[in-house]
Amino acid sequence: MKTLVFIPAWNEQSSIEAVIADAREHLPHADLLVIDDGSGDRTAALARRAGAMVASLPFNQGVGSAHQTGYIFALANGYEVCGQLDGDGQHPAAELARLVAAVEAGDADLVVGSRFAEASGYDATRARRTGQRLFSLLVSASTRQTLTDTTSGMRALSHRAMALFAKRYSQEFAEVESLQQAVRAGLVVREIPVEMRPRAEGHSFITPLVSAFYIFKTLVVLLVGQLRPRTADPGAEQ
């Protein structure tokens, strides 16, 4: 199947070449696209040097826009399956290969790599794990499906899922709201336990205060999502 792996990246010059090399090793049949989200460093130049295609956004627009750019590119160029890897090196491509294989086998339309579906050695603070549990409770309640890692950016998608998200995709609540959106559209969503690496460079912008505000906003977004008319099955348009 024609497969695309896209890598959203914002100022990831220290890791982007290694991420591309890892993806090329473990997903040799896939084309690679780096979505440069308005980086101010050499991310785009290093990605091209490593042999990846590059789509450069004119300014930093956030992960939601970067993801949607990937879906639109994949649909426009005839890809049947796509996978996502973060540009900071936290996502081992060997794990993404398992997610892509599940979509290629027809097991699901959206496969999410979960750090918390089973006991793992993923290093997260108590506050972060508490926040993840709250997100999981909120999304699981809204979808009536148990989901353990609602903010994971390691994903694989079928053509149906790409078609859905290319039309409408949250810019601020990308991972969380998209799960609700996919389930309500009748897509099959599945989690697969994965191992992820700790972030090697930089730090998360999430503080306890930001987390609390984000959880409140997420609750509002999910409530609004429940009131939206259900999206037609993207497969019906094929």
Coordinates of N, CA and C in Angstrom, one line a residue:
M1 N 0.8 -1.2 0.0 CA 0.0 0.0 0.0 C 0.9 1.2 0.0
K2 N 0.4 2.3 -0.7 CA 1.2 3.5 -0.8 C 1.1 4.2 0.6
T3 N 2.3 4.4 1.2 CA 2.3 4.9 2.6 C 3.2 6.1 2.7
L4 N 2.7 7.0 3.5 CA 3.4 8.3 3.9 C 3.6 8.3 5.4
V5 N 4.8 8.6 5.8 CA 5.1 9.0 7.2 C 5.5 10.4 7.2
F6 N 4.7 11.2 8.0 CA 5.0 12.6 8.1 C 5.4 13.0 9.5
I7 N 6.3 14.0 9.6 CA 7.0 14.4 10.8 C 6.8 15.8 11.1
P8 N 5.8 16.2 11.9 CA 5.7 17.7 12.3 C 6.9 18.1 13.1
A9 N 7.5 19.2 12.7 CA 8.7 19.7 13.4 C 8.7 21.2 13.5
W10 N 9.1 21.6 14.7 CA 9.3 23.1 15.0 C 10.6 23.2 15.7
N11 N 11.5 23.8 15.1 CA 12.9 24.0 15.7 C 13.5 22.7 16.2
E12 N 13.5 21.7 15.4 CA 14.1 20.4 15.8 C 15.3 20.0 15.1
Q13 N 16.2 21.0 14.8 CA 17.4 20.8 14.1 C 18.3 19.8 14.8
S14 N 18.3 19.6 16.1 CA 19.1 18.7 16.8 C 18.7 17.3 16.6
S15 N 17.5 17.0 16.3 CA 17.0 15.6 16.2 C 16.5 15.2 14.9
I16 N 16.2 16.1 14.0 CA 15.4 15.7 12.8 C 16.1 14.7 11.9
E17 N 17.4 14.8 11.7 CA 18.1 13.9 10.9 C 18.1 12.5 11.4
A18 N 18.2 12.3 12.7 CA 18.1 11.0 13.4 C 16.7 10.4 13.3
V19 N 15.7 11.3 13.4 CA 14.3 10.8 13.2 C 14.1 10.3 11.8
I20 N 14.6 11.0 10.8 CA 14.4 10.6 9.4 C 15.2 9.3 9.2
A21 N 16.4 9.1 9.7 CA 17.1 7.9 9.5 C 16.4 6.7 10.2
D22 N 15.9 6.9 11.3 CA 15.2 5.9 12.1 C 13.9 5.4 11.3
A23 N 13.2 6.4 10.7 CA 12.0 6.1 9.9 C 12.4 5.4 8.6
R24 N 13.5 5.8 8.0 CA 13.9 5.1 6.8 C 14.3 3.7 7.0
E25 N 14.9 3.4 8.2 CA 15.3 2.1 8.5 C 14.2 1.1 8.8
H26 N 13.2 1.6 9.6 CA 12.1 0.7 10.0 C 10.8 0.8 9.1
L27 N 10.7 1.8 8.3 CA 9.6 1.9 7.4 C 10.1 2.2 6.0
P28 N 10.9 1.2 5.4 CA 11.6 1.5 4.1 C 10.7 1.7 3.0
H29 N 9.4 1.2 3.1 CA 8.5 1.3 2.0 C 7.7 2.6 2.0
A30 N 7.9 3.4 3.0 CA 7.1 4.6 3.1 C 7.9 5.8 2.6
D31 N 7.2 6.8 2.0 CA 7.8 8.1 1.7 C 7.8 9.0 3.0
L32 N 8.7 9.9 3.1 CA 8.9 10.7 4.3 C 8.7 12.1 4.0
L33 N 7.8 12.8 4.8 CA 7.6 14.2 4.7 C 7.8 14.9 6.0
V34 N 8.6 15.9 6.0 CA 8.8 16.7 7.2 C 7.9 18.0 7.0
I35 N 7.1 18.2 8.0 CA 6.2 19.5 8.0 C 6.9 20.5 8.9
D36 N 7.6 21.4 8.3 CA 8.3 22.4 9.0 C 7.4 23.5 9.4
D37 N 7.0 23.5 10.7 CA 6.0 24.4 11.2 C 6.6 25.8 11.6
G38 N 7.1 26.5 10.6 CA 7.6 27.8 10.8 C 8.9 27.9 11.6
S39 N 9.7 26.9 11.5 CA 11.0 26.9 12.3 C 11.9 28.0 12.0
G40 N 12.6 28.5 13.0 CA 13.5 29.6 12.9 C 15.0 29.0 12.8
D41 N 15.1 27.7 12.8 CA 16.5 27.1 12.8 C 16.7 26.4 11.4
R42 N 17.5 25.4 11.4 CA 17.9 24.7 10.2 C 17.1 23.4 10.0
T43 N 16.0 23.3 10.7 CA 15.2 22.0 10.6 C 14.9 21.7 9.1
A44 N 14.4 22.6 8.3 CA 14.0 22.3 6.9 C 15.2 21.9 6.1
A45 N 16.3 22.7 6.2 CA 17.5 22.4 5.4 C 18.1 21.0 5.8
L46 N 18.1 20.7 7.0 CA 18.6 19.4 7.5 C 17.7 18.2 7.0
A47 N 16.4 18.5 7.1 CA 15.5 17.4 6.6 C 15.7 17.1 5.1
R48 N 15.9 18.2 4.3 CA 16.1 18.0 2.9 C 17.5 17.3 2.7
R49 N 18.5 17.7 3.5 CA 19.8 17.0 3.3 C 19.7 15.5 3.6
A50 N 18.8 15.2 4.6 CA 18.6 13.8 4.9 C 17.7 13.0 3.9
G51 N 17.2 13.7 2.9 CA 16.5 13.0 1.8 C 15.0 13.0 2.0
A52 N 14.4 13.7 2.9 CA 13.0 13.8 3.1 C 12.4 14.9 2.3
M53 N 11.1 14.7 1.9 CA 10.3 15.9 1.3 C 10.1 16.8 2.5
V54 N 9.9 18.1 2.2 CA 9.6 19.1 3.2 C 8.5 20.0 2.7
A55 N 7.5 20.2 3.6 CA 6.5 21.2 3.4 C 6.7 22.2 4.5
S56 N 7.0 23.5 4.1 CA 7.3 24.5 5.1 C 6.1 25.5 5.2
L57 N 5.5 25.6 6.5 CA 4.5 26.5 6.7 C 5.1 27.9 6.9
P58 N 4.4 29.0 6.5 CA 5.1 30.3 6.5 C 5.4 30.8 7.9
F59 N 4.6 30.4 8.9 CA 4.9 30.7 10.3 C 4.4 29.6 11.2
N60 N 4.8 29.7 12.5 CA 4.4 28.6 13.4 C 2.9 28.6 13.6
Q61 N 2.2 27.5 13.3 CA 0.7 27.5 13.4 C 0.2 26.4 14.4
G62 N 1.1 25.6 14.9 CA 0.7 24.6 15.9 C 0.6 23.3 15.3
V63 N 0.5 22.3 16.3 CA 0.5 20.9 15.8 C -0.7 20.5 15.0
G64 N -1.9 21.1 15.3 CA -3.1 20.8 14.6 C -2.9 21.1 13.1
S65 N -2.4 22.3 12.8 CA -2.2 22.7 11.4 C -1.2 21.8 10.7
A66 N -0.1 21.5 11.5 CA 0.9 20.6 10.9 C 0.3 19.2 10.5
H67 N -0.5 18.7 11.4 CA -1.1 17.4 11.2 C -2.0 17.5 9.9
Q68 N -2.9 18.5 9.9 CA -3.8 18.6 8.8 C -3.1 18.8 7.5
T69 N -2.0 19.5 7.5 CA -1.2 19.6 6.3 C -0.8 18.3 5.8
G70 N -0.4 17.4 6.7 CA 0.0 16.0 6.4 C -1.1 15.2 5.7
Y71 N -2.3 15.4 6.3 CA -3.4 14.6 5.8 C -3.8 15.1 4.4
I72 N -3.8 16.4 4.2 CA -4.2 17.0 2.9 C -3.2 16.6 1.9
F73 N -1.9 16.6 2.2 CA -0.8 16.2 1.3 C -1.0 14.7 0.9
A74 N -1.2 13.9 1.9 CA -1.4 12.5 1.6 C -2.5 12.2 0.7
L75 N -3.7 12.8 0.9 CA -4.8 12.6 0.0 C -4.6 13.1 -1.4
A76 N -3.9 14.3 -1.5 CA -3.7 14.9 -2.8 C -2.7 14.1 -3.6
N77 N -1.9 13.3 -2.9 CA -0.9 12.5 -3.6 C -1.1 11.0 -3.6
G78 N -2.4 10.6 -3.3 CA -2.8 9.2 -3.5 C -2.3 8.2 -2.5
Y79 N -1.9 8.7 -1.3 CA -1.5 7.7 -0.3 C -2.7 7.0 0.4
E80 N -2.5 5.7 0.6 CA -3.6 4.9 1.2 C -3.5 4.9 2.8
V81 N -2.3 5.0 3.3 CA -2.0 4.9 4.7 C -1.0 6.0 5.1
C82 N -1.2 6.6 6.2 CA -0.1 7.5 6.7 C 0.2 7.2 8.2
G83 N 1.4 7.5 8.6 CA 1.8 7.4 9.9 C 2.4 8.8 10.4
Q84 N 2.4 9.0 11.7 CA 2.9 10.2 12.3 C 4.1 10.0 13.3
L85 N 5.1 10.7 13.2 CA 6.2 10.7 14.2 C 6.5 12.1 14.6
D86 N 6.7 12.3 15.9 CA 7.1 13.6 16.4 C 8.6 13.9 16.0
G87 N 8.9 15.1 15.8 CA 10.3 15.5 15.3 C 11.3 15.5 16.4
D88 N 10.9 15.4 17.7 CA 11.9 15.5 18.8 C 12.5 14.2 19.1
G89 N 12.2 13.1 18.4 CA 12.9 11.8 18.7 C 12.3 11.0 19.7
Q90 N 11.2 11.3 20.3 CA 10.5 10.5 21.3 C 9.9 9.3 20.8
H91 N 9.5 9.3 19.5 CA 8.8 8.2 18.9 C 9.7 7.2 18.1
P92 N 10.0 6.0 18.6 CA 10.8 5.1 17.8 C 10.0 4.6 16.6
A93 N 10.6 4.7 15.4 CA 10.0 4.3 14.2 C 9.6 2.8 14.2
A94 N 10.3 2.0 14.9 CA 10.0 0.6 15.0 C 8.6 0.4 15.6
E95 N 8.2 1.2 16.5 CA 6.9 1.1 17.1 C 5.8 1.6 16.2
L96 N 6.2 2.7 15.4 CA 5.2 3.2 14.5 C 4.9 2.2 13.4
A97 N 6.0 1.4 13.0 CA 5.8 0.4 12.0 C 4.7 -0.6 12.4
R98 N 4.6 -0.9 13.7 CA 3.5 -1.8 14.1 C 2.2 -1.2 13.9
L99 N 2.0 0.1 14.2 CA 0.8 0.8 14.0 C 0.4 0.8 12.5
V100 N 1.4 1.1 11.7 CA 1.1 1.2 10.2 C 0.7 -0.2 9.7
A101 N 1.3 -1.3 10.2 CA 1.0 -2.6 9.8 C -0.5 -3.0 10.2
A102 N -0.9 -2.5 11.3 CA -2.3 -2.7 11.8 C -3.3 -2.1 10.8
V103 N -3.0 -0.8 10.4 CA -3.9 -0.2 9.4 C -3.8 -0.9 8.1
E104 N -2.7 -1.2 7.6 CA -2.5 -1.9 6.3 C -3.3 -3.2 6.3
A105 N -3.4 -3.9 7.5 CA -4.1 -5.2 7.6 C -5.6 -5.0 7.7
G106 N -6.1 -3.7 7.8 CA -7.5 -3.4 7.9 C -8.0 -3.6 9.3
D107 N -7.2 -3.6 10.3 CA -7.6 -3.8 11.7 C -8.3 -2.6 12.3
A108 N -8.0 -1.4 11.8 CA -8.6 -0.2 12.3 C -8.4 1.0 11.3
D109 N -9.1 2.1 11.4 CA -8.9 3.3 10.6 C -7.9 4.2 11.3
L110 N -7.9 4.2 12.6 CA -7.0 5.1 13.4 C -6.4 4.2 14.5
V111 N -5.1 4.1 14.4 CA -4.4 3.3 15.5 C -3.5 4.2 16.2
V112 N -3.6 4.3 17.5 CA -2.9 5.2 18.4 C -1.9 4.4 19.2
G113 N -0.6 4.9 19.2 CA 0.4 4.3 20.1 C 0.2 4.8 21.5
S114 N -0.1 3.9 22.4 CA -0.4 4.3 23.8 C 0.8 4.0 24.8
R115 N 1.2 5.0 25.5 CA 2.2 4.8 26.6 C 1.7 4.2 27.8
F116 N 0.3 4.1 27.9 CA -0.3 3.8 29.2 C -1.2 2.6 29.1
A117 N -1.4 2.0 27.9 CA -2.3 0.9 27.8 C -1.8 -0.3 28.6
E118 N -0.5 -0.4 28.8 CA 0.0 -1.5 29.7 C 1.1 -0.8 30.5
A119 N 1.6 -1.5 31.5 CA 2.7 -1.0 32.4 C 3.9 -0.8 31.5
S120 N 4.5 0.4 31.6 CA 5.7 0.6 30.8 C 6.7 1.5 31.6
G121 N 7.8 1.6 31.1 CA 8.8 2.4 31.8 C 8.8 3.9 31.4
Y122 N 7.7 4.3 30.7 CA 7.7 5.7 30.3 C 7.8 6.7 31.5
D123 N 8.7 7.6 31.4 CA 9.0 8.5 32.5 C 8.1 9.7 32.5
A124 N 7.1 9.7 33.3 CA 6.2 10.9 33.4 C 6.0 11.3 34.9
T125 N 5.9 12.6 35.1 CA 5.7 13.0 36.4 C 4.3 12.6 36.9
R126 N 4.1 12.7 38.2 CA 2.8 12.3 38.8 C 1.7 13.3 38.3
A127 N 2.1 14.5 38.2 CA 1.1 15.5 37.7 C 0.7 15.2 36.2
R128 N 1.7 14.8 35.4 CA 1.4 14.5 34.0 C 0.5 13.3 33.9
R129 N 0.8 12.3 34.7 CA 0.0 11.0 34.7 C -1.4 11.3 35.1
T130 N -1.5 12.2 36.2 CA -2.9 12.5 36.6 C -3.6 13.2 35.5
G131 N -3.0 14.1 34.8 CA -3.6 14.8 33.7 C -4.0 13.9 32.6
Q132 N -3.2 12.9 32.3 CA -3.5 11.9 31.3 C -4.7 11.1 31.7
R133 N -4.8 10.7 33.0 CA -6.0 9.9 33.4 C -7.2 10.7 33.3
L134 N -7.2 12.0 33.6 CA -8.4 12.9 33.5 C -8.8 13.0 32.0
F135 N -7.8 13.2 31.1 CA -8.1 13.3 29.7 C -8.7 11.9 29.2
S136 N -8.2 10.8 29.7 CA -8.7 9.5 29.3 C -10.1 9.3 29.7
L137 N -10.4 9.7 31.0 CA -11.8 9.6 31.5 C -12.7 10.5 30.7
L138 N -12.3 11.7 30.3 CA -13.2 12.6 29.6 C -13.5 12.0 28.2
V139 N -12.4 11.6 27.5 CA -12.6 11.1 26.1 C -13.3 9.8 26.1
S140 N -12.9 8.9 27.0 CA -13.6 7.6 27.1 C -15.1 7.7 27.3
A141 N -15.4 8.7 28.2 CA -16.9 8.9 28.5 C -17.6 9.4 27.2
S142 N -16.9 10.3 26.5 CA -17.6 10.9 25.3 C -17.6 10.0 24.1
T143 N -16.7 9.0 24.1 CA -16.7 8.0 23.0 C -17.3 6.7 23.3
R144 N -17.5 6.5 24.6 CA -17.9 5.2 25.1 C -17.0 4.0 24.7
Q145 N -15.7 4.4 24.7 CA -14.6 3.5 24.3 C -13.4 3.8 25.2
T146 N -12.8 2.8 25.8 CA -11.7 3.0 26.7 C -10.5 3.4 25.9
L147 N -10.0 4.6 26.2 CA -8.8 5.1 25.6 C -7.8 5.6 26.6
T148 N -6.6 5.2 26.6 CA -5.7 5.4 27.7 C -4.6 6.5 27.4
D149 N -4.4 6.9 26.2 CA -3.4 7.9 25.9 C -3.9 8.8 24.8
T150 N -4.7 9.8 25.3 CA -5.4 10.6 24.4 C -4.6 11.7 23.7
T151 N -3.4 11.9 24.2 CA -2.5 13.0 23.7 C -1.4 12.5 22.9
S152 N -1.4 11.2 22.6 CA -0.3 10.6 21.9 C -0.3 11.1 20.4
G153 N 0.9 11.5 20.0 CA 1.0 11.9 18.6 C 1.5 10.8 17.7
M154 N 1.8 9.6 18.2 CA 2.2 8.5 17.4 C 1.0 7.8 16.9
R155 N 0.7 7.9 15.6 CA -0.6 7.4 15.1 C -0.4 6.9 13.6
A156 N -1.3 6.0 13.2 CA -1.3 5.5 11.9 C -2.8 5.6 11.4
L157 N -3.0 6.0 10.2 CA -4.4 6.3 9.7 C -4.7 5.7 8.4
S158 N -5.9 5.3 8.2 CA -6.4 4.8 6.9 C -6.8 6.0 6.0
H159 N -7.1 5.7 4.7 CA -7.6 6.7 3.8 C -8.8 7.4 4.4
R160 N -9.7 6.6 5.0 CA -11.0 7.1 5.5 C -10.7 8.1 6.6
A161 N -9.7 7.8 7.5 CA -9.4 8.7 8.6 C -8.8 10.0 8.1
M162 N -7.9 9.9 7.1 CA -7.2 11.0 6.5 C -8.3 12.0 5.9
A163 N -9.3 11.4 5.2 CA -10.3 12.1 4.5 C -11.1 12.9 5.5
L164 N -11.4 12.3 6.7 CA -12.2 13.0 7.7 C -11.4 14.2 8.3
F165 N -10.1 13.9 8.6 CA -9.4 15.0 9.3 C -8.9 16.1 8.3
A166 N -8.8 15.8 7.1 CA -8.4 16.8 6.1 C -9.5 17.9 6.0
K167 N -10.8 17.5 6.2 CA -11.9 18.4 6.2 C -12.0 19.3 7.4
R168 N -11.9 18.7 8.6 CA -12.0 19.4 9.8 C -11.1 18.8 10.9
Y169 N -10.2 19.6 11.5 CA -9.3 19.1 12.4 C -9.0 20.2 13.4
S170 N -9.1 19.9 14.7 CA -8.9 20.9 15.7 C -7.4 21.5 15.7
Q171 N -7.3 22.8 15.8 CA -6.0 23.4 15.8 C -5.3 23.4 17.2
E172 N -6.1 23.4 18.2 CA -5.6 23.5 19.6 C -5.7 22.2 20.3
F173 N -6.7 21.4 20.0 CA -7.0 20.1 20.7 C -6.8 18.9 19.8
A174 N -5.8 18.9 19.0 CA -5.7 18.0 17.8 C -5.9 16.6 18.2
E175 N -5.0 16.1 19.1 CA -5.1 14.6 19.4 C -6.4 14.3 20.1
V176 N -6.8 15.1 21.1 CA -7.9 14.7 22.0 C -9.2 14.8 21.2
E177 N -9.5 15.9 20.6 CA -10.8 16.0 19.9 C -10.9 15.1 18.7
S178 N -9.8 14.8 18.0 CA -9.8 13.9 16.8 C -10.3 12.5 17.2
L179 N -10.0 12.0 18.4 CA -10.5 10.7 18.8 C -12.0 10.7 18.9
Q180 N -12.6 11.7 19.5 CA -14.1 11.9 19.6 C -14.6 12.0 18.2
Q181 N -14.0 12.8 17.3 CA -14.5 13.0 16.0 C -14.5 11.7 15.2
A182 N -13.4 10.9 15.3 CA -13.3 9.7 14.5 C -14.4 8.7 15.0
V183 N -14.6 8.5 16.3 CA -15.5 7.5 16.8 C -17.0 7.9 16.4
R184 N -17.3 9.2 16.5 CA -18.6 9.7 16.1 C -18.8 9.6 14.6
A185 N -17.8 9.5 13.8 CA -17.9 9.3 12.3 C -18.0 7.9 12.0
G186 N -18.0 7.0 13.0 CA -18.1 5.5 12.7 C -16.8 4.9 12.3
L187 N -15.6 5.5 12.5 CA -14.4 4.9 12.2 C -14.0 3.9 13.4
V188 N -13.2 3.0 13.0 CA -12.7 2.0 14.0 C -11.4 2.6 14.6
V189 N -11.4 2.8 15.9 CA -10.2 3.4 16.6 C -9.7 2.3 17.5
R190 N -8.3 2.2 17.5 CA -7.7 1.1 18.3 C -6.4 1.7 18.9
E191 N -6.1 1.3 20.1 CA -4.8 1.6 20.7 C -3.9 0.4 20.7
I192 N -2.6 0.6 20.5 CA -1.6 -0.5 20.6 C -0.5 0.0 21.6
P193 N -0.2 -0.8 22.6 CA 0.8 -0.3 23.6 C 2.2 -0.1 22.9
V194 N 2.9 1.0 23.2 CA 4.2 1.3 22.6 C 5.1 1.8 23.7
E195 N 6.4 1.7 23.4 CA 7.4 2.3 24.2 C 7.8 3.6 23.6
M196 N 8.0 4.7 24.4 CA 8.5 6.0 23.8 C 9.7 6.4 24.6
R197 N 10.5 7.2 24.0 CA 11.7 7.7 24.7 C 11.5 9.0 25.4
P198 N 12.2 9.3 26.4 CA 12.1 10.6 27.0 C 12.6 11.7 26.0
R199 N 12.1 12.9 26.1 CA 12.6 14.0 25.3 C 14.1 14.3 25.6
A200 N 14.9 14.3 24.5 CA 16.3 14.5 24.7 C 16.7 16.0 24.8
E201 N 16.0 16.8 24.1 CA 16.3 18.3 24.1 C 15.1 19.1 24.6
G202 N 15.3 20.3 25.1 CA 14.2 21.2 25.5 C 13.4 20.7 26.6
H203 N 12.2 21.3 26.8 CA 11.3 20.9 27.9 C 9.9 21.2 27.5
S204 N 9.0 20.6 28.1 CA 7.5 20.8 27.9 C 7.1 22.1 28.4
F205 N 6.2 22.7 27.6 CA 5.6 24.0 28.1 C 4.5 23.8 29.1
I206 N 4.1 22.6 29.4 CA 3.0 22.3 30.2 C 3.3 22.4 31.7
T207 N 2.7 23.4 32.4 CA 2.9 23.6 33.8 C 1.6 23.1 34.5
P208 N 1.6 23.0 35.8 CA 0.3 22.6 36.5 C -0.8 23.5 36.2
L209 N -0.5 24.8 36.2 CA -1.6 25.8 35.9 C -2.1 25.7 34.4
V210 N -1.2 25.5 33.5 CA -1.5 25.3 32.1 C -2.3 24.1 32.0
S211 N -1.9 23.0 32.6 CA -2.6 21.7 32.6 C -4.1 21.9 33.0
A212 N -4.3 22.6 34.2 CA -5.6 22.7 34.7 C -6.5 23.5 33.7
F213 N -6.0 24.6 33.1 CA -6.7 25.4 32.2 C -7.0 24.5 30.9
Y214 N -6.0 23.8 30.5 CA -6.2 22.9 29.3 C -7.3 21.9 29.5
I215 N -7.3 21.3 30.7 CA -8.3 20.3 31.0 C -9.7 20.9 31.0
F216 N -9.8 22.1 31.5 CA -11.1 22.8 31.5 C -11.6 23.1 30.1
K217 N -10.7 23.6 29.3 CA -11.0 23.9 27.9 C -11.3 22.6 27.1
T218 N -10.6 21.5 27.4 CA -10.9 20.2 26.7 C -12.3 19.7 27.1
L219 N -12.7 19.9 28.3 CA -14.0 19.5 28.7 C -15.1 20.2 27.9
V220 N -14.9 21.5 27.8 CA -15.8 22.3 27.0 C -15.8 21.9 25.5
V221 N -14.7 21.6 25.0 CA -14.6 21.2 23.6 C -15.3 19.9 23.3
L222 N -15.1 18.9 24.3 CA -15.7 17.6 24.1 C -17.2 17.7 24.3
L223 N -17.7 18.6 25.2 CA -19.1 18.8 25.3 C -19.7 19.4 24.0
V224 N -19.0 20.3 23.5 CA -19.5 20.9 22.2 C -19.5 19.9 21.1
G225 N -18.4 19.0 21.1 CA -18.3 18.0 20.1 C -19.5 17.0 20.2
Q226 N -20.0 16.7 21.4 CA -21.1 15.8 21.5 C -22.4 16.4 21.0
L227 N -22.5 17.7 20.9 CA -23.7 18.4 20.4 C -23.6 18.6 18.8
R228 N -22.4 18.4 18.2 CA -22.3 18.6 16.8 C -23.1 17.4 16.1
P229 N -23.6 17.7 14.9 CA -24.2 16.6 14.1 C -23.1 15.6 13.8
R230 N -23.5 14.3 13.8 CA -22.5 13.3 13.4 C -22.0 13.5 12.0
T231 N -20.7 13.3 11.8 CA -20.0 13.5 10.5 C -20.4 12.2 9.7
A232 N -20.7 12.4 8.4 CA -20.9 11.3 7.5 C -19.7 10.5 7.4
D233 N -19.9 9.2 7.2 CA -18.8 8.2 7.1 C -18.0 8.6 5.8
P234 N -16.7 8.9 6.0 CA -15.9 9.4 4.9 C -15.8 8.3 3.8
G235 N -15.9 7.0 4.2 CA -15.9 6.0 3.2 C -17.0 6.0 2.2
A236 N -18.1 6.6 2.6 CA -19.3 6.6 1.8 C -19.1 7.5 0.5
E237 N -18.1 8.4 0.6 CA -17.8 9.3 -0.6 C -16.8 8.7 -1.6
Q238 N -16.3 7.5 -1.2 CA -15.3 6.9 -2.1 C -15.9 6.3 -3.3

